[in-house]
PDB file of C-alpha atoms in Angstrom:
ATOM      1  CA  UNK A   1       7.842  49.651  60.709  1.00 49.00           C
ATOM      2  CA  UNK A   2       8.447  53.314  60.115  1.00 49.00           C
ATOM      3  CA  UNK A   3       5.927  54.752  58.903  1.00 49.00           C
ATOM      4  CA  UNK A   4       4.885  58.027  56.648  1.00 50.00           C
ATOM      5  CA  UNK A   5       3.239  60.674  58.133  1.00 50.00           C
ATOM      6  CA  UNK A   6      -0.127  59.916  56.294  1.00 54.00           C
ATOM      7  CA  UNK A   7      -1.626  57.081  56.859  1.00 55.00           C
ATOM      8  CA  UNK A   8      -4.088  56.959  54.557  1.00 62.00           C
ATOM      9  CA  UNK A   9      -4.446  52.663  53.231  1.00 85.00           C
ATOM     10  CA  UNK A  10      -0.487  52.255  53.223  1.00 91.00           C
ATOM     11  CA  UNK A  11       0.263  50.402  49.922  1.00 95.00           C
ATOM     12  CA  UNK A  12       3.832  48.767  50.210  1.00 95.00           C
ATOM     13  CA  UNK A  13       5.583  47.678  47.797  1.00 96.00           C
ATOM     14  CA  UNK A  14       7.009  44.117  48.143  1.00 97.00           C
ATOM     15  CA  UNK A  15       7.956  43.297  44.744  1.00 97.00           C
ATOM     16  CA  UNK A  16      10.522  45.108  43.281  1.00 97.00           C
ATOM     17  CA  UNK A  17      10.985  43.232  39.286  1.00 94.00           C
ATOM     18  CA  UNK A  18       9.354  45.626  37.144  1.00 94.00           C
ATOM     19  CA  UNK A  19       9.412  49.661  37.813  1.00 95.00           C
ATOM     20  CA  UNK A  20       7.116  49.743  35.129  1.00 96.00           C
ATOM     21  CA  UNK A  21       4.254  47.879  36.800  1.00 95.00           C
ATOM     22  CA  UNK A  22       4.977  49.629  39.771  1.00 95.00           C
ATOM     23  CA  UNK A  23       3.894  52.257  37.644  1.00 96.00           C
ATOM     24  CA  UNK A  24       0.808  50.877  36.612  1.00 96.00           C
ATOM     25  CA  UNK A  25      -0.469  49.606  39.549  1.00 95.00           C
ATOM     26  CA  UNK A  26      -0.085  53.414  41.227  1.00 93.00           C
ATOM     27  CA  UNK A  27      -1.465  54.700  37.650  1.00 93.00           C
ATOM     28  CA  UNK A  28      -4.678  52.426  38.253  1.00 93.00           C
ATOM     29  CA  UNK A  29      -4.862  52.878  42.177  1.00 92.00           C
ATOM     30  CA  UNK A  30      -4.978  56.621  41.629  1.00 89.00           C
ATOM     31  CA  UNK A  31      -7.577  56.332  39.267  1.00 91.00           C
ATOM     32  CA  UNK A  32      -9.837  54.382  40.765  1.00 89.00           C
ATOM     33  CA  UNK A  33     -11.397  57.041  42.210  1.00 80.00           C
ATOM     34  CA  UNK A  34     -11.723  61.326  42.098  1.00 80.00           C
ATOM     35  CA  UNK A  35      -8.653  61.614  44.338  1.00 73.00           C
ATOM     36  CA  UNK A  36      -5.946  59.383  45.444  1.00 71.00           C
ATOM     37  CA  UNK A  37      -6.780  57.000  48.232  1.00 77.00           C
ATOM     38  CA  UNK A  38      -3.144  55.229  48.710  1.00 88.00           C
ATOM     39  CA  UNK A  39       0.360  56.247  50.765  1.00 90.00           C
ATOM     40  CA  UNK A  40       3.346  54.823  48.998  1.00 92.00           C
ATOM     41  CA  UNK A  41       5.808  53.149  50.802  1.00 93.00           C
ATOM     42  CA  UNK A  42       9.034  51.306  47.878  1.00 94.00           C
ATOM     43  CA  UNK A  43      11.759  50.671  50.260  1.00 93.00           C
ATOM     44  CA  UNK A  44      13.753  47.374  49.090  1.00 95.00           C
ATOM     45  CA  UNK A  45      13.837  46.132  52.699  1.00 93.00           C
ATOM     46  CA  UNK A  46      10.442  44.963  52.157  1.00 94.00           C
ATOM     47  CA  UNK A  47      11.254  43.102  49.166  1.00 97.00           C
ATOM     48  CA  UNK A  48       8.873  39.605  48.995  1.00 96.00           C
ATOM     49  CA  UNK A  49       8.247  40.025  52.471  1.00 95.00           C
ATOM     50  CA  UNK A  50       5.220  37.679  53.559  1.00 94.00           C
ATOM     51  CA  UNK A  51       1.736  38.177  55.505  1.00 95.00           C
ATOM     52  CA  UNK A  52       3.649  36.977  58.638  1.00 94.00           C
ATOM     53  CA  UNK A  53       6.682  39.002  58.366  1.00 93.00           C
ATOM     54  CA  UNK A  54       4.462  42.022  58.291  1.00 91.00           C
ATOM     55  CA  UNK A  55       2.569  40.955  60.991  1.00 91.00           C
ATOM     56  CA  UNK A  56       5.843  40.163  63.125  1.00 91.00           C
ATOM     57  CA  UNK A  57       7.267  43.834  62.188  1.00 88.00           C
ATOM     58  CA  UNK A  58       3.556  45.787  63.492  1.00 87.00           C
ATOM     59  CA  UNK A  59       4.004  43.545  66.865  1.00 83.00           C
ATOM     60  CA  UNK A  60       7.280  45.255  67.646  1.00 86.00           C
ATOM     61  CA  UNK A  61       6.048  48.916  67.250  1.00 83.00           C
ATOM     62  CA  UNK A  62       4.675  50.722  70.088  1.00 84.00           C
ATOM     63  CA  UNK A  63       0.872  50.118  70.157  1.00 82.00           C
ATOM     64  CA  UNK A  64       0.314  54.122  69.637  1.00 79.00           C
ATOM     65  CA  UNK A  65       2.326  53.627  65.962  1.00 79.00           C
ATOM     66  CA  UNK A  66       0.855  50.214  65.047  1.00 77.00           C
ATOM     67  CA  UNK A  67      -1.725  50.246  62.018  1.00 85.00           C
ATOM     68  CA  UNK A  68      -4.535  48.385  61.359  1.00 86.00           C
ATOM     69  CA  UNK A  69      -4.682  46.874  57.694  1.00 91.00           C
ATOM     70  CA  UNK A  70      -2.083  47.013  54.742  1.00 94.00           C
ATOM     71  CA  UNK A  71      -1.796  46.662  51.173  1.00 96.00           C
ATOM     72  CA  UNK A  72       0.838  45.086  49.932  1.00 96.00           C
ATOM     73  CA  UNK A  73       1.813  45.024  46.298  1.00 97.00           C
ATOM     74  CA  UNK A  74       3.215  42.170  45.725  1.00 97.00           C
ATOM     75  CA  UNK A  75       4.310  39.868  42.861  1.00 96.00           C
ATOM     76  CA  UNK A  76       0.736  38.939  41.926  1.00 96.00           C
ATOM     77  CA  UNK A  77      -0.201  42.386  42.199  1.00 96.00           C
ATOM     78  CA  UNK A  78       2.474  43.696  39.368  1.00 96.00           C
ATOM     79  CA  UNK A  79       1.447  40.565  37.077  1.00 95.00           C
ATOM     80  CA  UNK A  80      -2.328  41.021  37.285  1.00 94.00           C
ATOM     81  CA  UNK A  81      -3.876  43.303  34.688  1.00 92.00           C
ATOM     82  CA  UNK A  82      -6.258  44.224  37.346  1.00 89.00           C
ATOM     83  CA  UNK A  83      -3.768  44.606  39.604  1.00 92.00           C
ATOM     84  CA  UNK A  84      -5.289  43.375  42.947  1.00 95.00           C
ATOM     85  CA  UNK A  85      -3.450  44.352  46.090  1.00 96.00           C
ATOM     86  CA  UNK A  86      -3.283  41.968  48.982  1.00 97.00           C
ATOM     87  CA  UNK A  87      -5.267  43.428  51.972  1.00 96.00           C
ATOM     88  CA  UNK A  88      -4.406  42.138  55.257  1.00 96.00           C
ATOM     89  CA  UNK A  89      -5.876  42.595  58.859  1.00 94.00           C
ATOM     90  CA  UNK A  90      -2.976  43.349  61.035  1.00 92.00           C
ATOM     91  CA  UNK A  91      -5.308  44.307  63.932  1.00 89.00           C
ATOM     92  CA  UNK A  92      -8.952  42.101  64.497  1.00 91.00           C
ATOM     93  CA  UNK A  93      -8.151  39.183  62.686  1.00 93.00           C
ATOM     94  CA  UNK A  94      -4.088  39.348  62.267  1.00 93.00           C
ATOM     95  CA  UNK A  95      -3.077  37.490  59.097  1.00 94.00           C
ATOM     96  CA  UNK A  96      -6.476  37.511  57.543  1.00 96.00           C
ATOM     97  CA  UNK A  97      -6.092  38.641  53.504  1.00 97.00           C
ATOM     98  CA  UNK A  98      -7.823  38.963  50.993  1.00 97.00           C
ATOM     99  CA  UNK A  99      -7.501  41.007  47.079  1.00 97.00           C
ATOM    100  CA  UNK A 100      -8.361  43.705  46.166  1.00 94.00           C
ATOM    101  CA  UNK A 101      -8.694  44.591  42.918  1.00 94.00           C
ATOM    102  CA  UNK A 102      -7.683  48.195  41.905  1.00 92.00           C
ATOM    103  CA  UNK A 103     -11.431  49.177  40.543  1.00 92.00           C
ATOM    104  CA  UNK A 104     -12.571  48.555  44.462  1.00 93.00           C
ATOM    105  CA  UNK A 105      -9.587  50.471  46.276  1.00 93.00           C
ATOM    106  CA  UNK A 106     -11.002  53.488  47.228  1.00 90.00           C
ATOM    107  CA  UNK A 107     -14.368  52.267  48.378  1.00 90.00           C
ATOM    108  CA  UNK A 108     -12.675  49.317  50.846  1.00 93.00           C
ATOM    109  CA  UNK A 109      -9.971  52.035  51.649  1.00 90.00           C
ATOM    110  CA  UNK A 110     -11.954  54.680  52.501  1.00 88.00           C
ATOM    111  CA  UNK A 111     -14.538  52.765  54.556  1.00 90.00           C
ATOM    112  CA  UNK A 112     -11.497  50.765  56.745  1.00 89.00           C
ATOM    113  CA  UNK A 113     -10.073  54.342  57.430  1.00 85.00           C
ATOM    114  CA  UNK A 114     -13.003  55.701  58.861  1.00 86.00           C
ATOM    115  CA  UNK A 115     -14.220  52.180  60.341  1.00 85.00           C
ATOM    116  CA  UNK A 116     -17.383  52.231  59.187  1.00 87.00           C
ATOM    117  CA  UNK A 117     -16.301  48.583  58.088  1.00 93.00           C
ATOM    118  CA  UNK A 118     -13.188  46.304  58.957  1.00 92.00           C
ATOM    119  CA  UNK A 119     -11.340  43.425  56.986  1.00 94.00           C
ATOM    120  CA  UNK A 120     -13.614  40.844  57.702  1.00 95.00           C
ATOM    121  CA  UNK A 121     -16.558  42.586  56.070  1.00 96.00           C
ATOM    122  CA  UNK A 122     -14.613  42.364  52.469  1.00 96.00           C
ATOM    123  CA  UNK A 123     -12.806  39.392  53.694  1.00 96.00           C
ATOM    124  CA  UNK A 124     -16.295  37.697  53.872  1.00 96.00           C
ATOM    125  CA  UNK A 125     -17.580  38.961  50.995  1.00 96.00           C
ATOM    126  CA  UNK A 126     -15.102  37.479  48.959  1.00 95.00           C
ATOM    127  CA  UNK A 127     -15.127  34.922  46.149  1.00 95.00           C
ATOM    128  CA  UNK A 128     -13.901  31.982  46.043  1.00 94.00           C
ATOM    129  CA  UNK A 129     -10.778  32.334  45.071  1.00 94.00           C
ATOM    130  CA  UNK A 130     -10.442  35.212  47.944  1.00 96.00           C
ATOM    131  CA  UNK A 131     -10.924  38.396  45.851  1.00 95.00           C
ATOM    132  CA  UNK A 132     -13.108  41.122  46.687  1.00 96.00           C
ATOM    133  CA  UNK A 133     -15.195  42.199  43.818  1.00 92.00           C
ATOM    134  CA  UNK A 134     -18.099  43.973  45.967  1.00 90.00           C
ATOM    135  CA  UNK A 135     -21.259  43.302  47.483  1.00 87.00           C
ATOM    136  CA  UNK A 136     -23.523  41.154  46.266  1.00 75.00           C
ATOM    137  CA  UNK A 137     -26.769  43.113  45.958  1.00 55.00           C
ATOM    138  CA  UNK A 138     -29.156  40.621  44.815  1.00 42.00           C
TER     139      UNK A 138
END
């Protein structure tokens, strides 16, 4: 897939129904944290496009272009008040997923960009129903 010149925990928009939740899903990404963690990507080709489609369109780019996670916003992303993106492992584990909610984007973004940690880590440490919600400390 073409891809922006920053890298920085690609969010892609998948679900195109609602401009306004697009909205509020970049209005709660972006303040998650002090700065903005996310790079944008809305182009309608991706529209409901699936874990496997993605993982089909990073096996055709050259390996020097080919990423190693993504966040796609997807249907249950817009419809969520906590809007939790869909991470998913394009690289160790391809296909693995898990969500994300927004409050917990920066800290799983920023330590998967620097690779201090990789999917699995939050993968592992989710709940039941697959969501990332942090560490458990006790």
């Amino acid at each position: 897939m073409p891809l922006p010149d920053d890298l920085t925990s690609l969010v892609l928009r998948t679900d195109f129904g609602d401009d306004g939740a697009r909205d509020a899903v970049r209005a709660a990404l972006d303040a998650a944290g002090e700065y903005p963690h996310a790079t944008y990507v809305s182009e309608l080709r991706f529209a409901g496009v699936g874990v496997q489609t993605l993982m089909d369109e990073e096996a055709a780019v050259d390996e020097d272009a080919q990423i190693i996670h993504i966040f796609p916003a997807d249907a249950a992303t817009m419809k969520d008040p906590g809007h939790p993106l869909l991470a998913v492992d394009l690289s160790d584990e391809p296909g693995r997923t898990f969500r994300l909610p927004a409050q917990w984007f920066p800290d799983v973004s920023a330590n998967l960009s620097i690779a201090t940690m990789d999917c699995a880590d939050f993968a592992d440490a989710a709940d039941g129903s697959g969501v990332f919600r942090g560490f458990d400390e006790g």
